């Protein structure tokens, strides 16, 4: 489990450099979340949360962290990536990778949303694509949703494309307990 976790975290870090879209104030569209979600579904909640935390730590260290102080570093990296491990709640379930992806990504979005409302409210009012946002709550939903929704969809598409060839892997049927 430990070796597989290290490989999945390393793979996530490598995939995080494939940025299909990048926003000016942090946030990007990458395939990086999928290995963490897959690991969590295979090994369970505790191991998944740990893998998400380690990935968040690597993102903070190596991905050019966009942060406004230690609070932002804590929320947008260490706390935000950890909930990807919630996918582990669906360990061994037939469609667990899909439900786990939605739950893990939604939980990550919630953390980024809280960060946006509490820390990044200093940007208000903010203009995005010609629309001015005076409300930090609405701004945080729009800004963080603009990359988290596509990230969720991308992870679901990857899971669907790999479902047939990796079904035993998703279900953890190859793990000897």
XYZ file of N, CA and C in Angstrom:
531
model
N 0.823 -1.185 0.000
C 0.000 0.000 0.000
C 0.873 1.257 0.000
N 1.905 1.246 0.808
C 2.779 2.412 0.909
C 3.460 2.725 -0.427
N 3.966 1.705 -1.082
C 4.627 1.908 -2.387
C 3.634 2.400 -3.432
N 2.461 1.796 -3.451
C 1.446 2.228 -4.409
C 1.029 3.669 -4.136
N 0.902 4.018 -2.864
C 0.560 5.392 -2.513
C 1.621 6.375 -2.980
N 2.873 6.021 -2.786
C 3.964 6.898 -3.226
C 3.954 7.063 -4.743
N 3.684 5.992 -5.446
C 3.629 6.054 -6.919
C 2.462 6.926 -7.370
N 1.303 6.759 -6.736
C 0.129 7.551 -7.129
C 0.317 9.036 -6.812
N 0.920 9.344 -5.669
C 1.182 10.743 -5.333
C 2.194 11.327 -6.330
N 3.235 10.565 -6.644
C 4.226 11.036 -7.624
C 3.582 11.231 -9.001
N 2.718 10.291 -9.399
C 2.023 10.420 -10.677
C 1.129 11.660 -10.684
N 0.443 11.899 -9.585
C -0.387 13.099 -9.489
C 0.452 14.365 -9.625
N 1.609 14.365 -8.974
C 2.480 15.537 -9.060
C 2.943 15.768 -10.497
N 3.324 14.706 -11.172
C 3.747 14.824 -12.579
C 2.592 15.314 -13.446
N 1.401 14.729 -13.256
C 0.241 15.128 -14.052
C -0.191 16.565 -13.764
N 0.170 17.086 -12.593
C -0.209 18.460 -12.266
C 0.514 19.479 -13.140
N 1.576 19.065 -13.791
C 2.302 19.968 -14.687
C 1.675 20.022 -16.074
N 0.710 19.158 -16.337
C -0.043 19.195 -17.600
C -1.255 20.082 -17.363
N -1.090 21.357 -17.585
C -2.150 22.329 -17.311
C -2.908 22.632 -18.600
N -4.140 22.163 -18.647
C -4.979 22.399 -19.809
C -5.587 23.800 -19.778
N -5.634 24.376 -18.572
C -6.141 25.728 -18.356
C -5.558 26.204 -17.027
N -5.210 27.473 -16.945
C -4.684 28.020 -15.687
C -5.293 29.390 -15.452
N -5.794 29.585 -14.252
C -6.408 30.859 -13.896
C -5.366 31.791 -13.284
N -5.581 33.096 -13.382
C -4.557 34.048 -12.931
C -4.317 34.058 -11.426
N -5.314 33.732 -10.613
C -5.161 33.791 -9.160
C -5.145 32.402 -8.538
N -4.576 31.462 -9.233
C -4.514 30.089 -8.732
C -5.655 29.261 -9.279
N -5.434 27.968 -9.344
C -6.432 27.053 -9.887
C -6.119 26.729 -11.330
N -6.191 25.444 -11.657
C -5.920 25.025 -13.027
C -6.664 23.731 -13.316
N -6.765 23.417 -14.589
C -7.386 22.179 -15.045
C -6.271 21.206 -15.396
N -6.184 20.138 -14.619
C -5.160 19.115 -14.842
C -5.756 17.734 -14.551
N -5.129 16.676 -15.057
C -5.582 15.319 -14.716
C -5.010 14.813 -13.390
N -4.456 15.690 -12.585
C -3.685 15.300 -11.400
C -4.488 14.645 -10.281
N -5.759 14.940 -10.153
C -6.524 14.403 -9.031
C -6.827 12.913 -9.189
N -6.893 12.438 -10.408
C -7.349 11.070 -10.628
C -6.534 10.006 -9.882
N -5.203 10.022 -9.916
C -4.473 8.975 -9.183
C -4.762 8.964 -7.682
N -4.976 10.128 -7.085
C -5.293 10.190 -5.652
C -6.674 9.589 -5.408
N -7.631 9.928 -6.255
C -8.979 9.381 -6.127
C -8.966 7.862 -6.298
N -8.216 7.387 -7.276
C -8.109 5.947 -7.516
C -7.483 5.243 -6.317
N -6.418 5.814 -5.791
C -5.763 5.231 -4.624
C -6.729 5.162 -3.438
N -7.484 6.222 -3.224
C -8.424 6.258 -2.105
C -9.501 5.186 -2.254
N -10.030 5.021 -3.455
C -11.062 4.008 -3.683
C -10.494 2.609 -3.466
N -9.237 2.408 -3.794
C -8.606 1.090 -3.603
C -8.287 0.786 -2.144
N -7.766 1.766 -1.405
C -7.210 1.493 -0.088
C -8.031 2.042 1.071
N -9.019 2.853 0.809
C -9.898 3.307 1.869
C -9.665 4.738 2.309
N -10.482 5.138 3.253
C -10.548 6.525 3.691
C -9.244 7.042 4.297
N -8.730 6.373 5.301
C -7.547 6.882 6.014
C -6.346 7.013 5.080
N -6.087 5.973 4.302
C -4.947 6.018 3.381
C -5.176 7.042 2.274
N -6.422 7.181 1.819
C -6.746 8.180 0.803
C -6.551 9.599 1.307
N -6.987 9.857 2.544
C -6.793 11.194 3.121
C -5.309 11.521 3.250
N -4.526 10.537 3.657
C -3.088 10.756 3.783
C -2.454 11.052 2.420
N -2.839 10.306 1.402
C -2.304 10.551 0.056
C -2.695 11.946 -0.431
N -3.937 12.357 -0.182
C -4.372 13.698 -0.566
C -3.578 14.775 0.150
N -3.309 14.568 1.437
C -2.524 15.528 2.211
C -1.101 15.639 1.656
N -0.478 14.502 1.373
C 0.893 14.513 0.847
C 0.927 15.206 -0.519
N -0.074 14.937 -1.356
C -0.142 15.604 -2.652
C -0.300 17.111 -2.465
N -1.130 17.529 -1.526
C -1.285 18.957 -1.248
C 0.017 19.592 -0.783
N 0.768 18.862 0.032
C 2.064 19.349 0.498
C 3.029 19.516 -0.676
N 3.048 18.551 -1.584
C 3.907 18.661 -2.770
C 3.474 19.811 -3.668
N 2.173 20.008 -3.802
C 1.678 21.130 -4.596
C 2.135 22.455 -3.991
N 2.061 22.548 -2.685
C 2.506 23.757 -1.995
C 3.988 24.010 -2.236
N 4.781 22.952 -2.196
C 6.230 23.095 -2.320
C 6.707 23.301 -3.756
N 6.105 22.600 -4.720
C 6.675 22.558 -6.064
C 5.842 23.200 -7.168
N 4.613 23.577 -6.883
C 3.770 24.067 -7.970
C 3.648 25.582 -7.986
N 4.563 26.264 -7.364
C 4.513 27.727 -7.373
C 3.281 28.236 -6.656
N 3.137 27.867 -5.415
C 1.944 28.153 -4.621
C 1.500 29.608 -4.751
N 0.224 29.767 -5.064
C -0.380 31.087 -5.100
C -1.101 31.258 -3.777
N -0.585 32.090 -2.896
C -1.162 32.197 -1.566
C -1.020 33.602 -1.011
N -1.947 33.943 -0.133
C -1.937 35.210 0.588
C -1.703 34.919 2.060
N -0.537 34.454 2.401
C -0.212 34.185 3.795
C -0.380 32.722 4.165
N -0.069 32.419 5.411
C -0.076 31.028 5.864
C -1.486 30.440 5.864
N -2.507 31.274 6.105
C -3.866 30.777 6.107
C -4.256 30.245 4.731
N -3.858 30.971 3.722
C -4.138 30.554 2.356
C -3.361 29.286 1.998
N -2.120 29.208 2.429
C -1.333 27.993 2.175
C -1.984 26.789 2.832
N -2.427 26.979 4.053
C -3.068 25.893 4.786
C -4.358 25.448 4.102
N -5.244 26.401 3.810
C -6.529 26.045 3.222
C -6.410 25.566 1.780
N -5.733 26.328 0.934
C -5.728 26.031 -0.501
C -4.822 24.876 -0.909
N -3.995 24.415 -0.023
C -3.115 23.298 -0.375
C -3.289 22.125 0.584
N -2.889 22.276 1.823
C -2.915 21.141 2.749
C -4.331 20.668 3.041
N -5.233 21.587 3.323
C -6.600 21.192 3.644
C -7.391 20.861 2.379
N -7.191 21.587 1.302
C -8.012 21.402 0.101
C -7.772 20.072 -0.607
N -6.556 19.596 -0.642
C -6.284 18.350 -1.370
C -6.565 17.111 -0.518
N -6.546 17.251 0.786
C -6.794 16.117 1.675
C -8.169 15.477 1.445
N -9.253 16.246 1.273
C -10.566 15.619 1.105
C -10.732 14.773 -0.161
N -9.769 14.831 -1.070
C -9.853 13.912 -2.208
C -9.899 12.474 -1.700
N -9.297 12.250 -0.542
C -9.295 10.924 0.063
C -10.661 10.452 0.528
N -11.647 11.349 0.571
C -13.011 10.935 0.915
C -13.560 9.921 -0.078
N -12.938 9.847 -1.240
C -13.324 8.821 -2.216
C -13.188 7.430 -1.606
N -12.337 7.307 -0.598
C -12.140 6.029 0.082
C -13.380 5.518 0.799
N -14.372 6.375 1.015
C -15.637 5.928 1.598
C -16.351 4.937 0.686
N -15.977 4.923 -0.581
C -16.616 4.052 -1.565
C -15.723 2.872 -1.938
N -14.817 2.544 -1.077
C -13.899 1.422 -1.295
C -14.680 0.134 -1.543
N -14.319 -0.574 -2.619
C -14.922 -1.860 -2.931
C -16.295 -1.791 -3.566
N -16.833 -0.606 -3.746
C -18.151 -0.447 -4.364
C -18.012 -0.474 -5.883
N -18.985 -1.053 -6.550
C -18.906 -1.236 -7.998
C -18.693 0.084 -8.745
N -19.441 1.106 -8.395
C -19.304 2.415 -9.044
C -18.619 3.412 -8.114
N -17.818 2.894 -7.211
C -17.172 3.719 -6.201
C -16.275 4.801 -6.749
N -15.612 4.521 -7.851
C -14.708 5.526 -8.413
C -15.478 6.767 -8.849
N -16.694 6.581 -9.322
C -17.489 7.720 -9.785
C -18.076 8.503 -8.611
N -18.676 7.797 -7.673
C -19.224 8.469 -6.487
C -18.100 9.106 -5.672
N -16.988 8.408 -5.548
C -15.848 8.938 -4.809
C -15.255 10.167 -5.464
N -15.221 10.176 -6.780
C -14.707 11.338 -7.506
C -15.592 12.552 -7.252
N -16.893 12.359 -7.341
C -17.811 13.481 -7.112
C -17.676 13.987 -5.676
N -17.655 13.082 -4.701
C -17.546 13.495 -3.301
C -16.207 14.182 -3.019
N -15.109 13.572 -3.441
C -13.789 14.148 -3.197
C -13.618 15.511 -3.841
N -14.068 15.638 -5.079
C -13.943 16.916 -5.785
C -14.853 17.976 -5.173
N -16.062 17.573 -4.779
C -16.966 18.536 -4.149
C -16.388 19.032 -2.820
N -15.828 18.133 -2.049
C -15.233 18.526 -0.771
C -14.050 19.468 -0.997
N -13.251 19.203 -2.020
C -12.145 20.111 -2.336
C -12.687 21.483 -2.738
N -13.748 21.497 -3.542
C -14.371 22.758 -3.931
C -14.839 23.537 -2.702
N -15.450 22.845 -1.741
C -15.949 23.510 -0.530
C -14.805 24.193 0.218
N -13.671 23.536 0.319
C -12.525 24.139 1.007
C -12.036 25.372 0.248
N -11.928 25.271 -1.076
C -11.505 26.433 -1.871
C -12.535 27.558 -1.765
N -13.809 27.187 -1.726
C -14.872 28.183 -1.570
C -14.711 28.925 -0.248
N -14.495 28.198 0.833
C -14.305 28.818 2.147
C -13.081 29.738 2.128
N -12.019 29.288 1.495
C -10.827 30.124 1.365
C -11.145 31.392 0.591
N -11.899 31.252 -0.471
C -12.253 32.414 -1.285
C -13.091 33.430 -0.531
N -14.018 32.935 0.273
C -14.905 33.826 1.016
C -14.168 34.489 2.179
N -13.287 33.763 2.834
C -12.634 34.298 4.030
C -11.319 35.016 3.749
N -10.511 34.483 2.861
C -9.176 35.044 2.642
C -9.123 35.953 1.421
N -9.674 35.499 0.310
C -9.547 36.249 -0.943
C -10.613 37.316 -1.116
N -11.413 37.559 -0.081
C -12.427 38.614 -0.161
C -11.797 39.987 -0.374
N -10.488 40.088 -0.145
C -9.805 41.367 -0.354
C -9.840 41.782 -1.820
N -10.122 40.828 -2.722
C -10.219 41.150 -4.140
C -11.528 41.854 -4.503
N -12.537 41.777 -3.639
C -13.843 42.339 -3.975
C -13.762 43.862 -4.013
N -14.354 44.516 -4.966
C -15.013 43.934 -6.132
C -13.992 43.446 -7.161
N -14.365 42.411 -7.864
C -13.474 41.782 -8.830
C -14.198 41.625 -10.163
N -13.452 41.789 -11.238
C -14.030 41.624 -12.560
C -13.512 40.331 -13.178
N -14.443 39.518 -13.664
C -14.110 38.297 -14.398
C -14.919 38.303 -15.681
N -14.233 38.276 -16.807
C -14.880 38.239 -18.118
C -15.954 39.314 -18.268
N -15.650 40.522 -17.818
C -16.559 41.639 -17.983
C -17.652 41.743 -16.930
N -17.707 40.794 -16.011
C -18.703 40.829 -14.938
C -18.018 41.226 -13.643
N -18.585 42.224 -12.953
C -18.020 42.694 -11.690
C -18.735 41.998 -10.535
N -17.937 41.414 -9.631
C -18.470 40.720 -8.464
C -18.186 41.543 -7.215
N -19.252 42.062 -6.605
C -19.121 42.790 -5.342
C -19.244 41.842 -4.158
N -19.858 40.717 -4.367
C -20.140 39.751 -3.314
C -19.056 38.669 -3.287
N -18.267 38.573 -2.198
C -17.204 37.561 -2.126
C -17.717 36.129 -2.232
N -18.936 35.875 -1.748
C -19.500 34.529 -1.827
C -19.740 34.135 -3.275
N -20.374 35.011 -4.022
C -20.638 34.729 -5.436
C -19.327 34.632 -6.224
N -18.405 35.538 -5.927
C -17.099 35.501 -6.593
C -16.404 34.163 -6.344
N -16.416 33.696 -5.103
C -15.743 32.447 -4.755
C -16.394 31.255 -5.452
N -17.714 31.252 -5.523
C -18.411 30.161 -6.231
C -18.020 30.145 -7.699
N -18.072 31.301 -8.331
C -17.775 31.382 -9.766
C -16.305 31.062 -10.042
N -15.409 31.709 -9.284
C -13.980 31.515 -9.551
C -13.567 30.067 -9.311
N -13.883 29.531 -8.135
C -13.453 28.170 -7.815
C -14.226 27.124 -8.619
N -15.469 27.409 -8.915
C -16.238 26.498 -9.759
C -15.729 26.454 -11.188
N -15.108 27.558 -11.631
C -14.642 27.617 -13.021
C -13.489 26.661 -13.308
N -12.802 26.190 -12.274
C -11.779 25.172 -12.508
C -12.105 23.845 -11.830
N -12.875 23.878 -10.732
C -13.189 22.615 -10.051
C -14.222 21.787 -10.807
N -15.210 22.418 -11.414
C -16.186 21.655 -12.198
C -15.519 20.970 -13.393
N -14.709 21.678 -14.185
C -14.002 20.980 -15.268
C -13.043 19.893 -14.756
N -12.389 20.120 -13.610
C -11.514 19.095 -13.032
C -12.312 17.846 -12.653
N -13.489 18.055 -12.087
C -14.348 16.927 -11.717
C -14.772 16.156 -12.954
N -15.199 16.873 -13.972
C -15.618 16.227 -15.219
C -14.450 15.468 -15.844
N -13.268 16.074 -15.859
C -12.086 15.409 -16.414
C -11.777 14.116 -15.658
N -11.823 14.158 -14.329
C -11.559 12.956 -13.531
C -12.608 11.881 -13.800
N -13.868 12.284 -13.960
C -14.928 11.313 -14.272
C -14.737 10.696 -15.653
N -14.311 11.501 -16.603
C -14.053 10.984 -17.960
C -12.888 9.990 -17.929
N -11.824 10.320 -17.227
C -10.686 9.398 -17.111
C -11.139 8.100 -16.447
N -11.925 8.209 -15.387
C -12.425 7.017 -14.691
C -13.276 6.160 -15.622
N -14.115 6.803 -16.426
C -14.974 6.065 -17.352
C -14.161 5.371 -18.443
N -13.172 6.079 -18.978
C -12.338 5.492 -20.039
C -11.538 4.296 -19.530
N -11.149 4.338 -18.276
C -10.333 3.266 -17.704
C -11.150 2.222 -16.942
N -12.473 2.387 -16.903
C -13.287 1.502 -16.074
C -13.171 0.036 -16.493
N -13.357 -0.254 -17.754
C -13.317 -1.660 -18.201
C -11.940 -2.293 -17.985
N -10.858 -1.664 -18.429
C -9.564 -2.331 -18.246
C -9.079 -2.374 -16.791
N -9.558 -1.477 -15.954
C -9.060 -1.412 -14.582
C -10.118 -1.770 -13.540
N -11.174 -2.464 -13.940
C -12.279 -2.749 -13.019
C -11.805 -3.471 -11.757
N -10.965 -4.488 -11.908
C -10.454 -5.197 -10.730
C -9.601 -4.273 -9.863
N -8.892 -3.376 -10.505
C -8.058 -2.421 -9.784
C -8.931 -1.444 -8.997
N -10.007 -0.930 -9.632
C -10.935 -0.021 -8.965
C -11.552 -0.670 -7.729
N -11.919 -1.939 -7.865
C -12.595 -2.647 -6.784
C -11.622 -3.175 -5.733
N -10.332 -3.104 -6.023
C -9.336 -3.622 -5.085
C -9.322 -5.143 -5.039
N -9.822 -5.785 -6.113
C -9.898 -7.245 -6.158
C -8.524 -7.888 -6.230
N -7.513 -7.134 -6.586
C -6.157 -7.672 -6.688
C -5.383 -7.546 -5.364
N -5.998 -6.952 -4.354
C -5.328 -6.727 -3.066
C -5.563 -7.930 -2.163
N -4.487 -8.444 -1.633
C -4.594 -9.547 -0.686
C -4.590 -8.972 0.719
N -5.638 -9.253 1.450
C -5.766 -8.697 2.801
C -5.514 -9.754 3.838
